[in-house]
Amino acid sequence: MLDSIDPAAVVLISWLFVGCTEFKLPPPSRQPQLYIRFCISNVVCVDLNFKSITLPSTINIMGSAPELQYQHFVPQFLLRNFSHPYKPTGPRKRSKGKGSDVVRPGDTVVRSIDLTLDDPVICEKPIKRILGQMNMYDDKTKPSLKEQRELEELFGKFENQAARIFSKITKAHAEHEEKRRTGKCGYDTRGGVCLTRAERDCVRKFLFILFYRNSTHHRRFNHDDASKYNSSDKEFVREHMQEKGYERPLNVWFDNLKAIIEVDMDLEGKWQKELPKRMYPDDAMWFINHTETYFMSICTPAKHEEEFILTDNSYGVFEGPNTFTRNKETGEVEGSAYCPLHTFAPVSPKLMIILRCNYLPSPLEDADEEVRKWREKARKMALDNIFSEELLSKRLLKDLPVAKARNNYSQIVDDRLVFLPGHDGTRKKDHRFVFDIFPINSWHVNSINGILFDNLARSTHVVFKTIPALARTLEWYLAAPCHVAGKIIIDMDDGREECLRKLEVISRSLGSTKKTITGKLSVPTEDPAHDALRKQFTANRFMWKKLAVDEDEDVREFVKRMEKPESGFLLSYTALGGSRETADEDMDQAKRMWKLRVDIDKWSAACGVDGATRQRSRELVEAAYRNLAPRRFLVYAKFWRAMAIQHFARIDPRRRGTSPPRLTLFGPEDTIAQLNRVVRPECLNQLFYNVVTIDVENRKYGSVWPDIWEPINPRGHTMFLKTMVVTNIINELGFIRDSGIKEIEDLAREAQVDILKRDLHNQESEGLEVTVFDLLGEGERIEILTRMMVRERFTAALKAKIRTGPLKRFKEVFFEYAYPTPPIGWR
């Protein structure tokens, strides 16, 4: 019961209890006056004094919000490496308010630049309240607090496992430094640490988790519904949410983090195939690329007085080329391409793990010619073909003195890395890796810190060990030329300019008088090259998902055989201006085109559309497709044939109980493609259509395909069929006078003039036998005779442009598939 309480105070108490599940009164000896201290969100504290209060000793508030918990995205065991015991300066004062933010003598704290303030300051923060957020990993859709904190619990267990390995690294370094200080290290100037394969894999997974769990990715996914997710992969994320039944993008992130922590990185590498099926595929590939495309090295400053810093997003920052463009539709500046060559993971002020891209030169491995060629090809695809030479020349860490870890299954022989006798090249559980700890000079230390400074736009703190070391490296960053230290202001409101101002304030407060050098970048509107690059990525992503995640067997088999040199596909495709870079996109579009055609057919049938209208719809769709680039239509035609043959095989009663036919890649259309220079470009697709249409019919019916040119029994059932087939062939495939080959079109016109002049199309067949010719209309008769007469002069007309062998094949394809013609001697 409450006595003498202002109603407003009751309202205030009710409001204060939100977020509180329980509070206890002091012992009866301290009543009737009650002193209540309440912390809201661990930030604001309120003190209330009440008199004449009679309450039970415990009050439970039902239906309250989950209790608050500060959750780190940089684990405390790493923060401790930058920490020291708190020692108050000046007269000791009684601590007031701020609950868990209260700092007491002896508490573990770190020095940091607080960037959350308009006027930044250097302060000391307890490690339990820095580089984290309240309830950051809580899944509010779960019913119980334990279930909501499941991810945070997983983090805790995984961090304990990783902390033991990181402690092993820091201890090895400390021991070596002690030996060096006392002169007992001898010729060993580096020091190092030995890790098992399991320990190394744990570190690699942990480094990616540090990158993926940070505040940047929290901002990326922290939305109430899919429509608010606005990163560049929004279409793919929304598609994944639909497949998984997620309502919030945040659930995608939680599920991804859980999947990565729980995945077993087996020796056989099966996890690389299974993980994209378990989580959002694109980010699964990000993790796989992180572990497979980079090697791990460890660095330390060569000079004792130099140190590394730590920021909110240290584990997500990279060194490497990146470009920006302005979106034509929104006007916003967007990243268009980037390639991380080095990524960073601060371990302590004296230790930095650096992941270096395997595409960069490695003299020891490049002694193997095959390895060198692979590396050059990979580097060309990832760097040279995308970024300018000027941009690539600005790499800060190209001469960073690091190398891959040594191991217990290889050796160096004649400056070449070879396996030890008996090793079969597979990964083994008992493999060991010795990671040297490489001393690096001031330039590299400052460059690495500079990269971290240059990516502070959305960070809250810069954690450091000692003020003199911070002052030196910060002054270097601000005064260094832009081509060395960045500091480029892009015309977008990303906070970079304000962040540079705050860093300059701190540098001035530490005694620097050097001028801050900055630059500005005017971002161009998106150009066709970057647009093509984005489309290429989309196509590559679609094809990879179909092959690796959806396991689309039709596409898998088609692509697998397409890439074989003997398939002849690439020869035809490149003859039409295609390349390996455009093939994936064209394959993507071909499959979509086929699906659209099928969907239209299904929809028409479901809506009761009559057969004639449905056929007209098919013809209109195909006509639209024939306006595409010939290289893309060629891919579509091949895909269409493959799908049509397999579909027919499934419903053909003669094939019951047999395996489906193999997907066919090479066909008569390849002859047309490889000799496309004699055909007008706008007519190529019609020829491809004609050839593949007849080829499909031949492959579907085989020996059942009626020999339409044989004499007809007027009383037989084939009379109508043959007449219909020839009429449809001519009407659907078109006339030879429009073939797109100038010499052939001229011959066709001359032949038609001769036919009309001599009235050849009205002459009856000789003898008593009746042929399909006698049943055709006037226009079809003229076309058949035209084809026969052109065929006689075909070789002579084109021999100046095409060699004898290819010309012979071209003639066969032209008159058997493109424009089916009766055999020589017919009639």
Short mmCIF file of C-alpha atoms in Angstrom, two decimals, residues 403-614:
data_model
loop_
_atom_site.label_atom_id
_atom_site.label_comp_id
_atom_site.label_asym_id
_atom_site.label_seq_id
_atom_site.Cartn_x
_atom_site.Cartn_y
_atom_site.Cartn_z
CA ALA A 403 54.80 -15.00 -45.88
CA LYS A 404 52.67 -18.09 -45.42
CA ALA A 405 53.13 -20.23 -42.34
CA ARG A 406 55.58 -23.09 -42.48
CA ASN A 407 54.14 -26.58 -41.99
CA ASN A 408 55.15 -30.15 -41.17
CA TYR A 409 54.24 -31.69 -44.54
CA SER A 410 56.34 -29.70 -47.02
CA GLN A 411 59.93 -28.54 -47.47
CA ILE A 412 61.97 -26.20 -49.64
CA VAL A 413 64.18 -27.90 -52.23
CA ASP A 414 66.16 -25.79 -54.73
CA ASP A 415 64.04 -22.72 -53.93
CA ARG A 416 60.85 -24.67 -54.62
CA LEU A 417 58.16 -25.73 -52.18
CA VAL A 418 57.56 -29.49 -52.40
CA PHE A 419 55.72 -32.07 -50.31
CA LEU A 420 57.65 -34.32 -48.01
CA PRO A 421 58.03 -37.92 -49.22
CA GLY A 422 54.88 -39.89 -48.54
CA HIS A 423 52.53 -36.92 -48.33
CA ASP A 424 49.57 -37.31 -50.71
CA GLY A 425 48.52 -33.65 -50.80
CA THR A 426 45.37 -34.07 -48.68
CA ARG A 427 44.61 -32.22 -45.46
CA LYS A 428 45.41 -34.13 -42.28
CA LYS A 429 44.35 -33.65 -38.68
CA ASP A 430 47.95 -33.84 -37.44
CA HIS A 431 49.20 -30.98 -39.63
CA ARG A 432 51.04 -28.21 -37.80
CA PHE A 433 51.67 -24.62 -38.87
CA VAL A 434 54.41 -22.31 -37.62
CA PHE A 435 53.41 -18.66 -37.91
CA ASP A 436 56.38 -16.31 -37.81
CA ILE A 437 55.70 -12.96 -36.18
CA PHE A 438 57.09 -10.48 -38.71
CA PRO A 439 58.55 -7.17 -37.47
CA ILE A 440 57.36 -4.33 -39.71
CA ASN A 441 58.76 -0.82 -40.07
CA SER A 442 57.19 2.52 -39.16
CA TRP A 443 55.83 3.07 -42.65
CA HIS A 444 53.80 -0.12 -42.53
CA VAL A 445 52.62 0.41 -38.94
CA ASN A 446 51.44 3.94 -39.75
CA SER A 447 49.90 2.80 -43.04
CA ILE A 448 47.84 0.12 -41.29
CA ASN A 449 46.72 2.52 -38.56
CA GLY A 450 46.01 5.09 -41.28
CA ILE A 451 43.70 2.66 -43.07
CA LEU A 452 41.82 2.13 -39.81
CA PHE A 453 41.63 5.90 -39.20
CA ASP A 454 40.39 6.42 -42.75
CA ASN A 455 37.42 4.11 -42.16
CA LEU A 456 36.12 5.65 -38.95
CA ALA A 457 33.07 7.39 -40.43
CA ARG A 458 30.49 5.43 -38.43
CA SER A 459 32.69 4.35 -35.54
CA THR A 460 32.21 5.34 -31.91
CA HIS A 461 35.71 4.88 -30.45
CA VAL A 462 39.39 4.57 -31.26
CA VAL A 463 40.98 2.32 -28.65
CA PHE A 464 44.73 2.64 -28.03
CA LYS A 465 47.33 1.74 -25.43
CA THR A 466 49.55 4.79 -24.87
CA ILE A 467 49.03 8.45 -25.65
CA PRO A 468 52.51 9.10 -27.16
CA ALA A 469 52.08 6.24 -29.66
CA LEU A 470 48.62 7.52 -30.61
CA ALA A 471 49.92 11.09 -31.04
CA ARG A 472 52.66 10.00 -33.45
CA THR A 473 50.56 7.72 -35.66
CA LEU A 474 47.60 10.14 -35.75
CA GLU A 475 49.85 13.05 -36.74
CA TRP A 476 51.39 10.92 -39.50
CA TYR A 477 47.93 10.05 -40.85
CA LEU A 478 46.62 13.62 -40.90
CA ALA A 479 49.77 15.12 -42.45
CA ALA A 480 50.50 12.38 -45.01
CA PRO A 481 49.64 12.97 -48.72
CA CYS A 482 46.22 11.74 -49.82
CA HIS A 483 47.62 9.12 -52.20
CA VAL A 484 49.28 7.55 -49.14
CA ALA A 485 46.79 8.01 -46.32
CA GLY A 486 43.48 8.53 -48.07
CA LYS A 487 41.40 11.26 -46.35
CA ILE A 488 39.39 11.70 -49.54
CA ILE A 489 36.11 13.53 -49.00
CA ILE A 490 33.49 12.05 -51.29
CA ASP A 491 30.48 14.21 -52.13
CA MET A 492 28.19 12.11 -49.99
CA ASP A 493 27.01 12.52 -46.43
CA ASP A 494 28.85 9.55 -44.91
CA GLY A 495 30.39 11.38 -41.95
CA ARG A 496 33.98 11.26 -43.21
CA GLU A 497 34.53 15.00 -43.16
CA GLU A 498 33.15 15.36 -39.61
CA CYS A 499 35.27 12.43 -38.46
CA LEU A 500 38.43 14.01 -39.86
CA ARG A 501 37.58 17.22 -38.01
CA LYS A 502 37.31 15.33 -34.73
CA LEU A 503 40.61 13.54 -35.28
CA GLU A 504 42.27 16.87 -36.02
CA VAL A 505 40.90 18.27 -32.73
CA ILE A 506 42.45 15.36 -30.84
CA SER A 507 45.77 15.68 -32.70
CA ARG A 508 45.95 19.39 -31.87
CA SER A 509 45.21 18.64 -28.22
CA LEU A 510 48.18 16.25 -28.22
CA GLY A 511 50.54 18.95 -29.47
CA SER A 512 50.60 18.52 -33.26
CA THR A 513 50.93 21.64 -35.36
CA LYS A 514 51.16 19.96 -38.77
CA LYS A 515 48.62 20.83 -41.42
CA THR A 516 45.92 18.27 -42.18
CA ILE A 517 45.94 17.29 -45.85
CA THR A 518 42.63 16.22 -47.40
CA GLY A 519 41.32 15.74 -50.90
CA LYS A 520 37.96 15.65 -52.64
CA LEU A 521 36.55 13.17 -55.11
CA SER A 522 33.77 14.00 -57.53
CA VAL A 523 31.98 10.74 -58.23
CA PRO A 524 30.92 10.19 -61.86
CA THR A 525 27.51 8.96 -62.86
CA GLU A 526 27.37 5.21 -63.33
CA ASP A 527 29.00 4.35 -66.65
CA PRO A 528 28.25 1.39 -68.96
CA ALA A 529 31.37 -0.49 -67.83
CA HIS A 530 30.29 -0.55 -64.19
CA ASP A 531 26.72 -1.32 -65.18
CA ALA A 532 28.01 -4.29 -67.19
CA LEU A 533 30.14 -5.35 -64.22
CA ARG A 534 27.10 -5.32 -61.94
CA LYS A 535 25.08 -7.32 -64.45
CA GLN A 536 27.95 -9.76 -64.79
CA PHE A 537 28.04 -10.23 -61.03
CA THR A 538 24.28 -10.83 -60.98
CA ALA A 539 24.59 -13.42 -63.72
CA ASN A 540 27.53 -15.13 -62.05
CA ARG A 541 25.67 -15.18 -58.76
CA PHE A 542 22.54 -16.66 -60.38
CA MET A 543 24.51 -19.39 -62.12
CA TRP A 544 26.53 -20.20 -58.99
CA LYS A 545 23.36 -20.50 -56.92
CA LYS A 546 21.78 -22.81 -59.48
CA LEU A 547 24.85 -25.02 -59.52
CA ALA A 548 25.95 -24.99 -55.88
CA VAL A 549 22.80 -24.35 -53.88
CA ASP A 550 19.74 -25.36 -55.89
CA GLU A 551 21.66 -28.19 -57.58
CA ASP A 552 19.73 -27.66 -60.81
CA GLU A 553 20.86 -30.77 -62.68
CA ASP A 554 19.77 -29.53 -66.10
CA VAL A 555 21.79 -26.35 -65.74
CA ARG A 556 24.68 -28.17 -64.06
CA GLU A 557 25.01 -30.67 -66.92
CA PHE A 558 24.50 -28.01 -69.56
CA VAL A 559 27.16 -25.69 -68.15
CA LYS A 560 29.56 -28.55 -67.45
CA ARG A 561 29.45 -29.72 -71.05
CA MET A 562 29.33 -26.19 -72.45
CA GLU A 563 32.75 -25.44 -70.95
CA LYS A 564 34.41 -28.43 -72.58
CA PRO A 565 36.52 -27.41 -75.60
CA GLU A 566 35.20 -30.34 -77.65
CA SER A 567 31.63 -29.09 -77.28
CA GLY A 568 32.34 -26.46 -79.93
CA PHE A 569 30.13 -24.03 -78.04
CA LEU A 570 32.80 -21.50 -77.10
CA LEU A 571 34.10 -21.44 -80.66
CA SER A 572 30.63 -20.52 -81.92
CA TYR A 573 29.88 -18.18 -79.05
CA THR A 574 33.10 -16.19 -79.35
CA ALA A 575 32.61 -15.97 -83.13
CA LEU A 576 29.49 -13.95 -82.32
CA GLY A 577 31.38 -11.56 -80.02
CA GLY A 578 30.81 -13.44 -76.77
CA SER A 579 33.43 -14.26 -74.13
CA ARG A 580 33.75 -16.28 -70.95
CA GLU A 581 32.92 -13.08 -69.06
CA THR A 582 29.54 -12.69 -70.83
CA ALA A 583 28.65 -16.40 -71.03
CA ASP A 584 27.26 -16.62 -67.50
CA GLU A 585 24.92 -13.68 -67.97
CA ASP A 586 23.69 -15.04 -71.29
CA MET A 587 23.11 -18.45 -69.70
CA ASP A 588 21.09 -16.76 -66.96
CA GLN A 589 18.97 -14.88 -69.47
CA ALA A 590 18.49 -17.98 -71.64
CA LYS A 591 17.03 -19.90 -68.74
CA ARG A 592 14.76 -16.99 -67.81
CA MET A 593 13.59 -16.68 -71.43
CA TRP A 594 12.73 -20.36 -71.53
CA LYS A 595 10.90 -20.15 -68.20
CA LEU A 596 8.88 -17.14 -69.41
CA ARG A 597 7.83 -19.00 -72.54
CA VAL A 598 6.75 -22.03 -70.50
CA ASP A 599 4.93 -19.89 -67.92
CA ILE A 600 2.97 -18.05 -70.61
CA ASP A 601 1.96 -21.40 -72.10
CA LYS A 602 0.88 -22.74 -68.70
CA TRP A 603 -1.06 -19.58 -67.86
CA SER A 604 -2.85 -19.65 -71.23
CA ALA A 605 -3.83 -23.28 -70.77
CA ALA A 606 -5.05 -22.68 -67.20
CA CYS A 607 -7.19 -19.76 -68.36
CA GLY A 608 -8.83 -21.81 -71.12
CA VAL A 609 -7.22 -19.91 -74.01
CA ASP A 610 -7.82 -21.69 -77.31
CA GLY A 611 -5.00 -23.47 -79.13
CA ALA A 612 -4.71 -20.95 -81.96
CA THR A 613 -4.30 -18.03 -79.56
CA ARG A 614 -1.75 -19.94 -77.50
#
